[in-house]
mmCIF file of C-alpha atoms in Angstrom:
data_model
loop_
_atom_site.group_PDB
_atom_site.id
_atom_site.type_symbol
_atom_site.label_atom_id
_atom_site.label_comp_id
_atom_site.label_asym_id
_atom_site.label_seq_id
_atom_site.Cartn_x
_atom_site.Cartn_y
_atom_site.Cartn_z
ATOM 1 C CA UNK A 5 38.073 -58.115 -57.662
ATOM 2 C CA UNK A 6 35.197 -58.976 -60.048
ATOM 3 C CA UNK A 7 31.854 -57.306 -59.567
ATOM 4 C CA UNK A 8 29.409 -59.317 -57.313
ATOM 5 C CA UNK A 9 27.067 -61.236 -59.513
ATOM 6 C CA UNK A 10 24.249 -63.660 -59.384
ATOM 7 C CA UNK A 11 22.645 -66.283 -61.681
ATOM 8 C CA UNK A 12 21.192 -64.985 -64.827
ATOM 9 C CA UNK A 13 18.298 -67.250 -64.457
ATOM 10 C CA UNK A 14 16.825 -64.991 -61.834
ATOM 11 C CA UNK A 15 16.171 -62.370 -64.500
ATOM 12 C CA UNK A 16 14.085 -64.843 -66.421
ATOM 13 C CA UNK A 17 12.253 -65.679 -63.171
ATOM 14 C CA UNK A 18 11.418 -62.016 -62.560
ATOM 15 C CA UNK A 19 10.241 -61.652 -66.122
ATOM 16 C CA UNK A 20 7.825 -64.545 -65.574
ATOM 17 C CA UNK A 21 6.510 -62.828 -62.425
ATOM 18 C CA UNK A 22 6.024 -59.587 -64.263
ATOM 19 C CA UNK A 23 4.169 -61.331 -67.059
ATOM 20 C CA UNK A 24 1.844 -62.893 -64.352
ATOM 21 C CA UNK A 25 1.311 -59.426 -63.043
ATOM 22 C CA UNK A 26 0.163 -58.155 -66.476
ATOM 23 C CA UNK A 27 3.354 -56.408 -67.232
ATOM 24 C CA UNK A 28 5.644 -57.209 -70.393
ATOM 25 C CA UNK A 29 8.574 -58.909 -68.565
ATOM 26 C CA UNK A 30 10.704 -58.741 -71.785
ATOM 27 C CA UNK A 31 10.316 -54.974 -72.113
ATOM 28 C CA UNK A 32 11.309 -54.424 -68.439
ATOM 29 C CA UNK A 33 14.365 -56.591 -68.874
ATOM 30 C CA UNK A 34 15.408 -54.497 -71.879
ATOM 31 C CA UNK A 35 14.818 -51.261 -69.953
ATOM 32 C CA UNK A 36 17.689 -52.292 -67.669
ATOM 33 C CA UNK A 37 19.946 -53.567 -70.222
ATOM 34 C CA UNK A 38 19.210 -57.307 -70.001
ATOM 35 C CA UNK A 39 18.517 -59.092 -73.283
ATOM 36 C CA UNK A 40 14.959 -60.351 -73.491
ATOM 37 C CA UNK A 41 16.261 -63.602 -75.122
ATOM 38 C CA UNK A 42 18.643 -64.298 -72.249
ATOM 39 C CA UNK A 43 19.265 -68.060 -72.337
ATOM 40 C CA UNK A 44 18.350 -70.413 -69.453
ATOM 41 C CA UNK A 45 22.145 -71.170 -68.927
ATOM 42 C CA UNK A 46 23.522 -71.776 -65.347
ATOM 43 C CA UNK A 47 26.930 -70.394 -66.394
ATOM 44 C CA UNK A 48 25.531 -66.874 -67.234
ATOM 45 C CA UNK A 49 25.922 -64.352 -64.475
ATOM 46 C CA UNK A 50 24.464 -60.875 -64.094
ATOM 47 C CA UNK A 51 25.925 -58.153 -61.953
ATOM 48 C CA UNK A 52 24.043 -57.677 -58.743
ATOM 49 C CA UNK A 53 23.514 -53.813 -59.499
ATOM 50 C CA UNK A 54 21.625 -54.972 -62.601
ATOM 51 C CA UNK A 55 19.435 -57.347 -60.728
ATOM 52 C CA UNK A 56 18.711 -54.520 -58.190
ATOM 53 C CA UNK A 57 17.799 -52.132 -61.144
ATOM 54 C CA UNK A 58 15.493 -54.901 -62.517
ATOM 55 C CA UNK A 59 13.689 -55.156 -59.112
ATOM 56 C CA UNK A 60 13.358 -51.443 -58.857
ATOM 57 C CA UNK A 61 11.880 -51.131 -62.272
ATOM 58 C CA UNK A 62 9.481 -54.050 -61.641
ATOM 59 C CA UNK A 63 8.270 -52.482 -58.428
ATOM 60 C CA UNK A 64 7.718 -49.140 -60.356
ATOM 61 C CA UNK A 65 5.698 -50.982 -63.168
ATOM 62 C CA UNK A 66 3.718 -53.171 -60.964
ATOM 63 C CA UNK A 67 3.167 -50.669 -58.014
ATOM 64 C CA UNK A 68 3.864 -53.585 -55.793
ATOM 65 C CA UNK A 69 6.262 -52.684 -52.880
ATOM 66 C CA UNK A 70 6.052 -56.580 -51.805
ATOM 67 C CA UNK A 71 6.980 -57.767 -55.314
ATOM 68 C CA UNK A 72 9.790 -60.016 -54.065
ATOM 69 C CA UNK A 73 7.053 -62.185 -52.547
ATOM 70 C CA UNK A 74 5.509 -62.594 -55.850
ATOM 71 C CA UNK A 75 8.805 -63.440 -57.470
ATOM 72 C CA UNK A 76 9.280 -66.091 -54.782
ATOM 73 C CA UNK A 77 6.295 -68.074 -56.196
ATOM 74 C CA UNK A 78 8.045 -68.421 -59.512
ATOM 75 C CA UNK A 79 11.300 -69.737 -58.295
ATOM 76 C CA UNK A 80 11.688 -73.494 -58.423
ATOM 77 C CA UNK A 81 14.667 -75.851 -57.582
ATOM 78 C CA UNK A 82 14.955 -76.796 -61.193
ATOM 79 C CA UNK A 83 16.055 -73.137 -61.842
ATOM 80 C CA UNK A 84 19.116 -73.908 -59.831
ATOM 81 C CA UNK A 85 20.071 -76.785 -62.327
ATOM 82 C CA UNK A 86 22.514 -79.284 -60.745
ATOM 83 C CA UNK A 87 22.351 -77.613 -57.275
ATOM 84 C CA UNK A 88 18.632 -77.795 -57.308
ATOM 85 C CA UNK A 89 18.617 -81.543 -58.106
ATOM 86 C CA UNK A 90 20.970 -82.111 -55.205
ATOM 87 C CA UNK A 91 18.904 -80.023 -52.869
ATOM 88 C CA UNK A 92 15.704 -81.787 -53.740
ATOM 89 C CA UNK A 93 17.147 -85.273 -53.013
ATOM 90 C CA UNK A 94 18.454 -84.277 -49.573
ATOM 91 C CA UNK A 95 17.951 -86.654 -46.623
ATOM 92 C CA UNK A 96 16.621 -83.946 -44.225
ATOM 93 C CA UNK A 97 16.263 -80.105 -44.231
ATOM 94 C CA UNK A 98 19.456 -79.984 -42.347
ATOM 95 C CA UNK A 99 21.118 -81.792 -45.176
ATOM 96 C CA UNK A 100 19.356 -79.408 -47.520
ATOM 97 C CA UNK A 101 20.619 -76.368 -45.624
ATOM 98 C CA UNK A 102 24.245 -77.662 -45.648
ATOM 99 C CA UNK A 103 24.215 -78.104 -49.371
ATOM 100 C CA UNK A 104 22.782 -74.784 -49.928
ATOM 101 C CA UNK A 105 25.692 -73.312 -47.924
ATOM 102 C CA UNK A 106 28.289 -75.416 -49.783
ATOM 103 C CA UNK A 107 27.113 -74.396 -53.261
ATOM 104 C CA UNK A 108 25.794 -70.994 -52.720
ATOM 105 C CA UNK A 109 28.565 -69.229 -54.597
ATOM 106 C CA UNK A 110 27.167 -70.794 -57.829
ATOM 107 C CA UNK A 111 24.035 -68.916 -57.465
ATOM 108 C CA UNK A 112 25.334 -65.629 -55.911
ATOM 109 C CA UNK A 113 28.516 -64.198 -54.547
ATOM 110 C CA UNK A 114 26.838 -61.038 -53.253
ATOM 111 C CA UNK A 115 25.852 -62.859 -49.990
ATOM 112 C CA UNK A 116 27.211 -65.983 -48.090
ATOM 113 C CA UNK A 117 25.159 -68.533 -46.191
ATOM 114 C CA UNK A 118 26.140 -69.494 -42.579
ATOM 115 C CA UNK A 119 24.542 -71.925 -40.277
ATOM 116 C CA UNK A 120 24.836 -71.239 -36.740
ATOM 117 C CA UNK A 121 23.865 -74.007 -34.152
ATOM 118 C CA UNK A 122 22.736 -72.982 -30.646
ATOM 119 C CA UNK A 123 21.064 -75.458 -28.437
ATOM 120 C CA UNK A 124 17.912 -76.682 -30.178
ATOM 121 C CA UNK A 125 18.006 -73.870 -32.647
ATOM 122 C CA UNK A 126 19.717 -73.364 -36.059
ATOM 123 C CA UNK A 127 20.117 -69.843 -37.499
ATOM 124 C CA UNK A 128 20.553 -69.642 -41.311
ATOM 125 C CA UNK A 129 22.374 -66.239 -41.832
ATOM 126 C CA UNK A 130 22.831 -64.564 -45.155
ATOM 127 C CA UNK A 131 25.917 -62.494 -44.566
ATOM 128 C CA UNK A 132 25.716 -59.422 -46.904
ATOM 129 C CA UNK A 133 28.827 -59.094 -48.998
ATOM 130 C CA UNK A 134 27.354 -56.403 -51.331
ATOM 131 C CA UNK A 135 24.283 -54.050 -51.464
ATOM 132 C CA UNK A 136 21.526 -56.318 -52.545
ATOM 133 C CA UNK A 137 17.865 -55.190 -53.336
ATOM 134 C CA UNK A 138 15.334 -55.461 -50.515
ATOM 135 C CA UNK A 139 13.114 -57.364 -53.097
ATOM 136 C CA UNK A 140 16.033 -59.923 -53.767
ATOM 137 C CA UNK A 141 16.304 -60.426 -50.054
ATOM 138 C CA UNK A 142 12.521 -61.075 -49.629
ATOM 139 C CA UNK A 143 12.366 -63.232 -52.669
ATOM 140 C CA UNK A 144 14.958 -65.822 -51.841
ATOM 141 C CA UNK A 145 13.926 -66.059 -48.110
ATOM 142 C CA UNK A 146 10.265 -66.580 -49.123
ATOM 143 C CA UNK A 147 11.196 -69.101 -51.806
ATOM 144 C CA UNK A 148 13.458 -70.995 -49.294
ATOM 145 C CA UNK A 149 10.448 -71.140 -46.848
ATOM 146 C CA UNK A 150 8.068 -72.377 -49.555
ATOM 147 C CA UNK A 151 10.553 -74.986 -50.770
ATOM 148 C CA UNK A 152 11.226 -76.346 -47.210
ATOM 149 C CA UNK A 153 7.564 -76.535 -46.715
ATOM 150 C CA UNK A 154 7.177 -78.518 -50.023
ATOM 151 C CA UNK A 155 9.974 -80.992 -49.140
ATOM 152 C CA UNK A 156 8.917 -81.296 -45.413
ATOM 153 C CA UNK A 157 5.324 -80.276 -44.494
ATOM 154 C CA UNK A 158 3.179 -77.259 -45.233
ATOM 155 C CA UNK A 159 2.907 -76.494 -41.499
ATOM 156 C CA UNK A 160 6.678 -75.790 -41.123
ATOM 157 C CA UNK A 161 7.345 -72.440 -39.557
ATOM 158 C CA UNK A 162 10.469 -70.723 -38.464
ATOM 159 C CA UNK A 163 10.970 -69.391 -34.904
ATOM 160 C CA UNK A 164 11.681 -66.007 -36.299
ATOM 161 C CA UNK A 165 12.614 -64.183 -39.425
ATOM 162 C CA UNK A 166 15.083 -61.236 -39.846
ATOM 163 C CA UNK A 167 15.422 -58.821 -42.773
ATOM 164 C CA UNK A 168 18.039 -56.172 -43.460
ATOM 165 C CA UNK A 169 15.724 -53.715 -45.133
ATOM 166 C CA UNK A 170 12.772 -51.769 -43.617
ATOM 167 C CA UNK A 171 9.195 -52.818 -44.334
ATOM 168 C CA UNK A 172 7.393 -50.891 -46.945
ATOM 169 C CA UNK A 173 5.471 -48.126 -45.168
ATOM 170 C CA UNK A 174 6.240 -49.791 -41.998
ATOM 171 C CA UNK A 175 3.947 -52.618 -42.561
ATOM 172 C CA UNK A 176 5.383 -56.041 -42.128
ATOM 173 C CA UNK A 177 2.084 -57.953 -42.035
ATOM 174 C CA UNK A 178 2.490 -59.533 -45.596
ATOM 175 C CA UNK A 179 5.801 -61.010 -44.329
ATOM 176 C CA UNK A 180 4.285 -62.357 -41.194
ATOM 177 C CA UNK A 181 1.562 -63.973 -43.265
ATOM 178 C CA UNK A 182 3.970 -65.790 -45.483
ATOM 179 C CA UNK A 183 6.471 -66.967 -42.844
ATOM 180 C CA UNK A 184 3.857 -67.521 -40.046
ATOM 181 C CA UNK A 185 6.494 -66.218 -37.617
ATOM 182 C CA UNK A 186 7.649 -63.073 -35.902
ATOM 183 C CA UNK A 187 9.392 -60.765 -38.177
ATOM 184 C CA UNK A 188 12.294 -58.257 -37.250
ATOM 185 C CA UNK A 189 13.293 -55.493 -39.812
ATOM 186 C CA UNK A 190 16.400 -53.444 -40.242
ATOM 187 C CA UNK A 191 18.574 -56.176 -38.802
ATOM 188 C CA UNK A 192 22.322 -56.617 -39.627
ATOM 189 C CA UNK A 193 21.634 -59.534 -41.923
ATOM 190 C CA UNK A 194 18.678 -61.550 -43.310
ATOM 191 C CA UNK A 195 18.193 -64.757 -41.288
ATOM 192 C CA UNK A 196 15.865 -67.583 -40.565
ATOM 193 C CA UNK A 197 15.734 -69.382 -37.302
ATOM 194 C CA UNK A 198 14.383 -73.040 -36.982
ATOM 195 C CA UNK A 199 13.987 -75.729 -34.355
ATOM 196 C CA UNK A 200 16.988 -78.167 -34.916
ATOM 197 C CA UNK A 201 14.503 -80.998 -34.428
ATOM 198 C CA UNK A 202 12.321 -79.778 -37.491
ATOM 199 C CA UNK A 203 15.424 -79.636 -39.672
ATOM 200 C CA UNK A 204 16.521 -83.170 -38.717
ATOM 201 C CA UNK A 205 13.278 -84.835 -39.778
ATOM 202 C CA UNK A 206 13.815 -87.360 -42.676
ATOM 203 C CA UNK A 207 12.421 -86.095 -46.093
ATOM 204 C CA UNK A 208 10.129 -88.491 -48.251
ATOM 205 C CA UNK A 209 11.838 -87.347 -51.385
ATOM 206 C CA UNK A 210 15.306 -88.263 -50.176
ATOM 207 C CA UNK A 211 17.421 -89.959 -52.669
ATOM 208 C CA UNK A 212 20.986 -90.627 -51.760
ATOM 209 C CA UNK A 213 22.026 -91.679 -55.313
ATOM 210 C CA UNK A 214 20.582 -88.659 -56.896
ATOM 211 C CA UNK A 215 22.069 -86.579 -54.155
ATOM 212 C CA UNK A 216 25.564 -87.854 -54.771
ATOM 213 C CA UNK A 217 25.319 -87.311 -58.512
ATOM 214 C CA UNK A 218 24.109 -83.686 -57.926
ATOM 215 C CA UNK A 219 26.981 -83.156 -55.447
ATOM 216 C CA UNK A 220 29.430 -84.352 -57.951
ATOM 217 C CA UNK A 221 28.241 -82.131 -60.683
ATOM 218 C CA UNK A 222 27.764 -79.062 -58.507
ATOM 219 C CA UNK A 223 31.283 -79.488 -57.058
ATOM 220 C CA UNK A 224 32.735 -79.607 -60.651
ATOM 221 C CA UNK A 225 30.904 -76.373 -61.600
ATOM 222 C CA UNK A 226 32.088 -74.801 -58.248
ATOM 223 C CA UNK A 227 35.642 -75.749 -58.868
ATOM 224 C CA UNK A 228 35.513 -74.280 -62.306
ATOM 225 C CA UNK A 229 33.886 -71.114 -61.099
ATOM 226 C CA UNK A 230 36.454 -70.564 -58.281
ATOM 227 C CA UNK A 231 39.679 -72.317 -58.896
ATOM 228 C CA UNK A 232 40.946 -71.041 -55.571
ATOM 229 C CA UNK A 233 38.274 -72.911 -53.678
ATOM 230 C CA UNK A 234 40.382 -75.603 -52.067
ATOM 231 C CA UNK A 235 37.620 -77.153 -49.948
ATOM 232 C CA UNK A 236 35.425 -77.699 -53.059
ATOM 233 C CA UNK A 237 38.366 -79.076 -55.010
ATOM 234 C CA UNK A 238 39.155 -81.541 -52.204
ATOM 235 C CA UNK A 239 35.563 -82.619 -52.038
ATOM 236 C CA UNK A 240 35.533 -83.202 -55.743
ATOM 237 C CA UNK A 241 38.598 -85.407 -55.513
ATOM 238 C CA UNK A 242 37.117 -87.440 -52.593
ATOM 239 C CA UNK A 243 33.908 -88.116 -54.660
ATOM 240 C CA UNK A 244 35.947 -89.209 -57.721
ATOM 241 C CA UNK A 245 37.878 -91.642 -55.509
ATOM 242 C CA UNK A 246 34.679 -93.021 -53.996
#
């Protein structure tokens, strides 16, 4: 089996976060074996252990054990290319989450997203398929929260947040401040829990035509990435027939 990998664009985002912290991001990239001139290409992947090494070096250079929260401020939907465009055009946050689940393998195969419905609650689980960095875990959950607030409303808050890793020094206050929700550490998997009614609210930026176009492109990329993905191949054929 190939080594678990993630989109190479993440390394560029981490470098920007380092630059903003007064650290030469290009030098830190080179220190862990990542070219400083890495192109912004969605097809480029980096091994997850390499990204973990980059996060470890970043924490060492910045002295910030919560560096993942800083990285989250520099991740944008556009960094996800076709997937990001489809996500931004979603009709609701539920639609957004379902797309994220469908195309997640294009961004990382070190985790898998699962949506679990229970009454009026929806849990977004990040099933761990490899050993990812605690900073990587924090960065994506915080980015996801910021993006959902941007698409829906700034007051949006989950019912609870779970992290797999332990809080630095046992202090989870920075996480509670960002998510505005109870936080549980050392859980089996990272997760966000929302009210189903919050996720079903229509989004002002919804654009069905742009979403369909983004879906078609993302599915093409997904099929090329994993020729064994029968579900993705079937969806692509249906879209072509439509």
